Amino acid sequence: MAKDRTTIGMQAQIRKMSEQGYSIHTIARILRISRKTVRKYLEIGMGETREKPEWIQAVDWNSVLQEVLYGWGTTIKQIHREIAPEVSYLNFWRAFRAQALRHASPSDVTIRLHQTCARLVQSRERDILVHWRQSTDRTR
């Protein structure tokens, strides 16, 4: 048996055109697929959504988001190890990403001020200046 070659986008297009009142024959002609394929995807319909796993509902995503955004350099990987080590990191990251998009504004997610690094750079410049003064005093 041949593999399905219709993409998810095309399947959605079939459903959309059917809802708009196009006949099976017209949909098949416009999309250049067989009428049998059109019928197949109209009969299948949209799949049922699964319920979220229990661990996703048990996590306090607001506190996780606050920790990542405003914490002291805590990474998502570290939080994953603390909160849900039994779940794979990839699943945790996907759930975090989905929850972050719901709870945070785009400016919170995309902009992060690194004030601690600014302090580090200032102290590093001061150390270099002190070191330079000490080295020039020795040569005189």
mmCIF file of C-alpha atoms in Angstrom:
data_model
loop_
_atom_site.group_PDB
_atom_site.id
_atom_site.type_symbol
_atom_site.label_atom_id
_atom_site.label_comp_id
_atom_site.label_asym_id
_atom_site.label_seq_id
_atom_site.Cartn_x
_atom_site.Cartn_y
_atom_site.Cartn_z
ATOM 1 C CA MET A 1 0.000 0.000 0.000
ATOM 2 C CA ALA A 2 1.309 3.439 -0.893
ATOM 3 C CA LYS A 3 2.136 6.058 1.712
ATOM 4 C CA ASP A 4 -0.078 9.077 2.248
ATOM 5 C CA ARG A 5 1.310 11.931 0.213
ATOM 6 C CA THR A 6 -1.191 14.538 1.232
ATOM 7 C CA THR A 7 0.195 16.974 3.736
ATOM 8 C CA ILE A 8 -1.598 18.178 6.816
ATOM 9 C CA GLY A 9 -2.060 21.516 5.099
ATOM 10 C CA MET A 10 -3.770 19.866 2.156
ATOM 11 C CA GLN A 11 -5.996 17.867 4.491
ATOM 12 C CA ALA A 12 -7.002 21.102 6.210
ATOM 13 C CA GLN A 13 -7.642 22.663 2.808
ATOM 14 C CA ILE A 14 -9.925 19.747 1.874
ATOM 15 C CA ARG A 15 -11.966 20.239 5.055
ATOM 16 C CA LYS A 16 -12.089 24.009 4.594
ATOM 17 C CA MET A 17 -13.275 23.772 0.991
ATOM 18 C CA SER A 18 -15.902 21.224 1.994
ATOM 19 C CA GLU A 19 -17.206 23.563 4.705
ATOM 20 C CA GLN A 20 -17.389 26.354 2.122
ATOM 21 C CA GLY A 21 -19.736 24.207 0.049
ATOM 22 C CA TYR A 22 -17.451 22.865 -2.684
ATOM 23 C CA SER A 23 -18.371 19.437 -4.042
ATOM 24 C CA ILE A 24 -16.007 16.475 -3.795
ATOM 25 C CA HIS A 25 -15.484 16.581 -7.551
ATOM 26 C CA THR A 26 -14.539 20.287 -7.473
ATOM 27 C CA ILE A 27 -12.162 19.859 -4.521
ATOM 28 C CA ALA A 28 -10.430 16.957 -6.275
ATOM 29 C CA ARG A 29 -10.101 18.922 -9.502
ATOM 30 C CA ILE A 30 -8.730 22.084 -7.829
ATOM 31 C CA LEU A 31 -6.236 20.239 -5.608
ATOM 32 C CA ARG A 32 -5.378 17.669 -8.314
ATOM 33 C CA ILE A 33 -6.064 14.638 -6.165
ATOM 34 C CA SER A 34 -8.517 11.779 -6.564
ATOM 35 C CA ARG A 35 -12.097 11.962 -5.337
ATOM 36 C CA LYS A 36 -11.388 8.854 -3.275
ATOM 37 C CA THR A 37 -8.671 10.757 -1.389
ATOM 38 C CA VAL A 38 -11.009 13.690 -0.790
ATOM 39 C CA ARG A 39 -13.673 11.361 0.610
ATOM 40 C CA LYS A 40 -11.089 9.636 2.795
ATOM 41 C CA TYR A 41 -10.038 12.858 4.520
ATOM 42 C CA LEU A 42 -13.580 14.131 4.848
ATOM 43 C CA GLU A 43 -14.590 10.889 6.587
ATOM 44 C CA ILE A 44 -11.605 10.937 8.922
ATOM 45 C CA GLY A 45 -12.354 14.444 10.165
ATOM 46 C CA MET A 46 -10.278 16.112 12.800
ATOM 47 C CA GLY A 47 -8.622 13.846 15.347
ATOM 48 C CA GLU A 48 -9.587 14.007 18.981
ATOM 49 C CA THR A 49 -7.243 15.932 21.223
ATOM 50 C CA ARG A 50 -5.579 14.061 24.015
ATOM 51 C CA GLU A 51 -5.713 15.156 27.623
ATOM 52 C CA LYS A 52 -2.607 16.738 29.077
ATOM 53 C CA PRO A 53 -0.431 14.440 31.180
ATOM 54 C CA GLU A 54 -0.745 14.741 34.951
ATOM 55 C CA TRP A 55 2.780 16.089 35.417
ATOM 56 C CA ILE A 56 1.982 19.138 33.251
ATOM 57 C CA GLN A 57 -0.983 20.013 35.455
ATOM 58 C CA ALA A 58 1.039 19.432 38.634
ATOM 59 C CA VAL A 59 3.782 21.947 37.743
ATOM 60 C CA ASP A 60 3.341 25.570 38.826
ATOM 61 C CA TRP A 61 4.258 27.136 35.477
ATOM 62 C CA ASN A 62 4.006 30.719 36.747
ATOM 63 C CA SER A 63 6.799 30.156 39.261
ATOM 64 C CA VAL A 64 8.889 28.297 36.671
ATOM 65 C CA LEU A 65 8.477 31.170 34.231
ATOM 66 C CA GLN A 66 9.382 33.737 36.886
ATOM 67 C CA GLU A 67 12.465 31.716 37.819
ATOM 68 C CA VAL A 68 13.667 31.575 34.220
ATOM 69 C CA LEU A 69 12.926 35.216 33.432
ATOM 70 C CA TYR A 70 14.006 36.890 36.639
ATOM 71 C CA GLY A 71 16.118 34.275 38.403
ATOM 72 C CA TRP A 72 19.870 34.352 38.748
ATOM 73 C CA GLY A 73 20.780 32.511 35.580
ATOM 74 C CA THR A 74 18.727 29.404 36.239
ATOM 75 C CA THR A 75 18.329 27.397 33.061
ATOM 76 C CA ILE A 76 15.320 25.404 31.981
ATOM 77 C CA LYS A 77 17.440 22.270 32.154
ATOM 78 C CA GLN A 78 18.208 22.878 35.842
ATOM 79 C CA ILE A 79 14.550 23.501 36.613
ATOM 80 C CA HIS A 80 13.647 20.307 34.726
ATOM 81 C CA ARG A 81 16.028 18.291 36.913
ATOM 82 C CA GLU A 82 14.483 19.752 40.073
ATOM 83 C CA ILE A 83 10.790 19.611 39.168
ATOM 84 C CA ALA A 84 10.226 16.674 36.807
ATOM 85 C CA PRO A 85 13.283 14.434 36.388
ATOM 86 C CA GLU A 86 11.073 11.465 35.420
ATOM 87 C CA VAL A 87 10.001 13.267 32.224
ATOM 88 C CA SER A 88 12.341 13.669 29.280
ATOM 89 C CA TYR A 89 13.900 17.105 28.875
ATOM 90 C CA LEU A 90 12.420 17.488 25.401
ATOM 91 C CA ASN A 91 8.856 16.956 26.680
ATOM 92 C CA PHE A 92 9.479 19.345 29.582
ATOM 93 C CA TRP A 93 10.878 21.987 27.245
ATOM 94 C CA ARG A 94 7.904 21.691 24.876
ATOM 95 C CA ALA A 95 5.462 22.032 27.766
ATOM 96 C CA PHE A 96 7.416 25.002 29.136
ATOM 97 C CA ARG A 97 7.408 26.682 25.741
ATOM 98 C CA ALA A 98 3.648 26.196 25.375
ATOM 99 C CA GLN A 99 2.993 27.546 28.875
ATOM 100 C CA ALA A 100 5.410 30.458 28.429
ATOM 101 C CA LEU A 101 3.546 31.587 25.335
ATOM 102 C CA ARG A 102 0.305 31.591 27.334
ATOM 103 C CA HIS A 103 1.536 33.363 30.465
ATOM 104 C CA ALA A 104 4.265 35.753 29.327
ATOM 105 C CA SER A 105 4.167 38.752 27.088
ATOM 106 C CA PRO A 106 6.510 38.699 24.073
ATOM 107 C CA SER A 107 8.678 41.404 25.638
ATOM 108 C CA ASP A 108 9.232 39.230 28.718
ATOM 109 C CA VAL A 109 10.323 36.253 26.673
ATOM 110 C CA THR A 110 12.531 38.016 24.127
ATOM 111 C CA ILE A 111 14.263 40.705 26.184
ATOM 112 C CA ARG A 112 16.358 39.933 29.210
ATOM 113 C CA LEU A 113 18.470 42.500 30.974
ATOM 114 C CA HIS A 114 21.792 41.116 32.179
ATOM 115 C CA GLN A 115 22.611 43.552 34.928
ATOM 116 C CA THR A 116 24.891 41.098 36.680
ATOM 117 C CA CYS A 117 27.058 40.921 33.558
ATOM 118 C CA ALA A 118 27.206 44.711 33.425
ATOM 119 C CA ARG A 119 28.529 44.723 36.992
ATOM 120 C CA LEU A 120 31.027 42.051 36.059
ATOM 121 C CA VAL A 121 32.266 44.071 33.082
ATOM 122 C CA GLN A 122 32.620 47.187 35.221
ATOM 123 C CA SER A 123 34.560 45.328 37.891
ATOM 124 C CA ARG A 124 36.726 43.676 35.215
ATOM 125 C CA GLU A 125 37.549 47.094 33.717
ATOM 126 C CA ARG A 126 38.435 48.385 37.176
ATOM 127 C CA ASP A 127 40.680 45.354 37.760
ATOM 128 C CA ILE A 128 42.420 45.939 34.437
ATOM 129 C CA LEU A 129 42.917 49.606 35.273
ATOM 130 C CA VAL A 130 44.311 48.745 38.725
ATOM 131 C CA HIS A 131 46.594 46.120 37.184
ATOM 132 C CA TRP A 132 47.793 48.623 34.565
ATOM 133 C CA ARG A 133 48.559 51.237 37.236
ATOM 134 C CA GLN A 134 50.471 48.695 39.286
ATOM 135 C CA SER A 135 52.493 47.569 36.280
ATOM 136 C CA THR A 136 53.331 51.139 35.243
ATOM 137 C CA ASP A 137 54.352 52.055 38.804
ATOM 138 C CA ARG A 138 56.874 49.221 38.849
ATOM 139 C CA THR A 139 58.667 50.411 35.760
ATOM 140 C CA ARG A 140 59.213 53.959 37.052
#
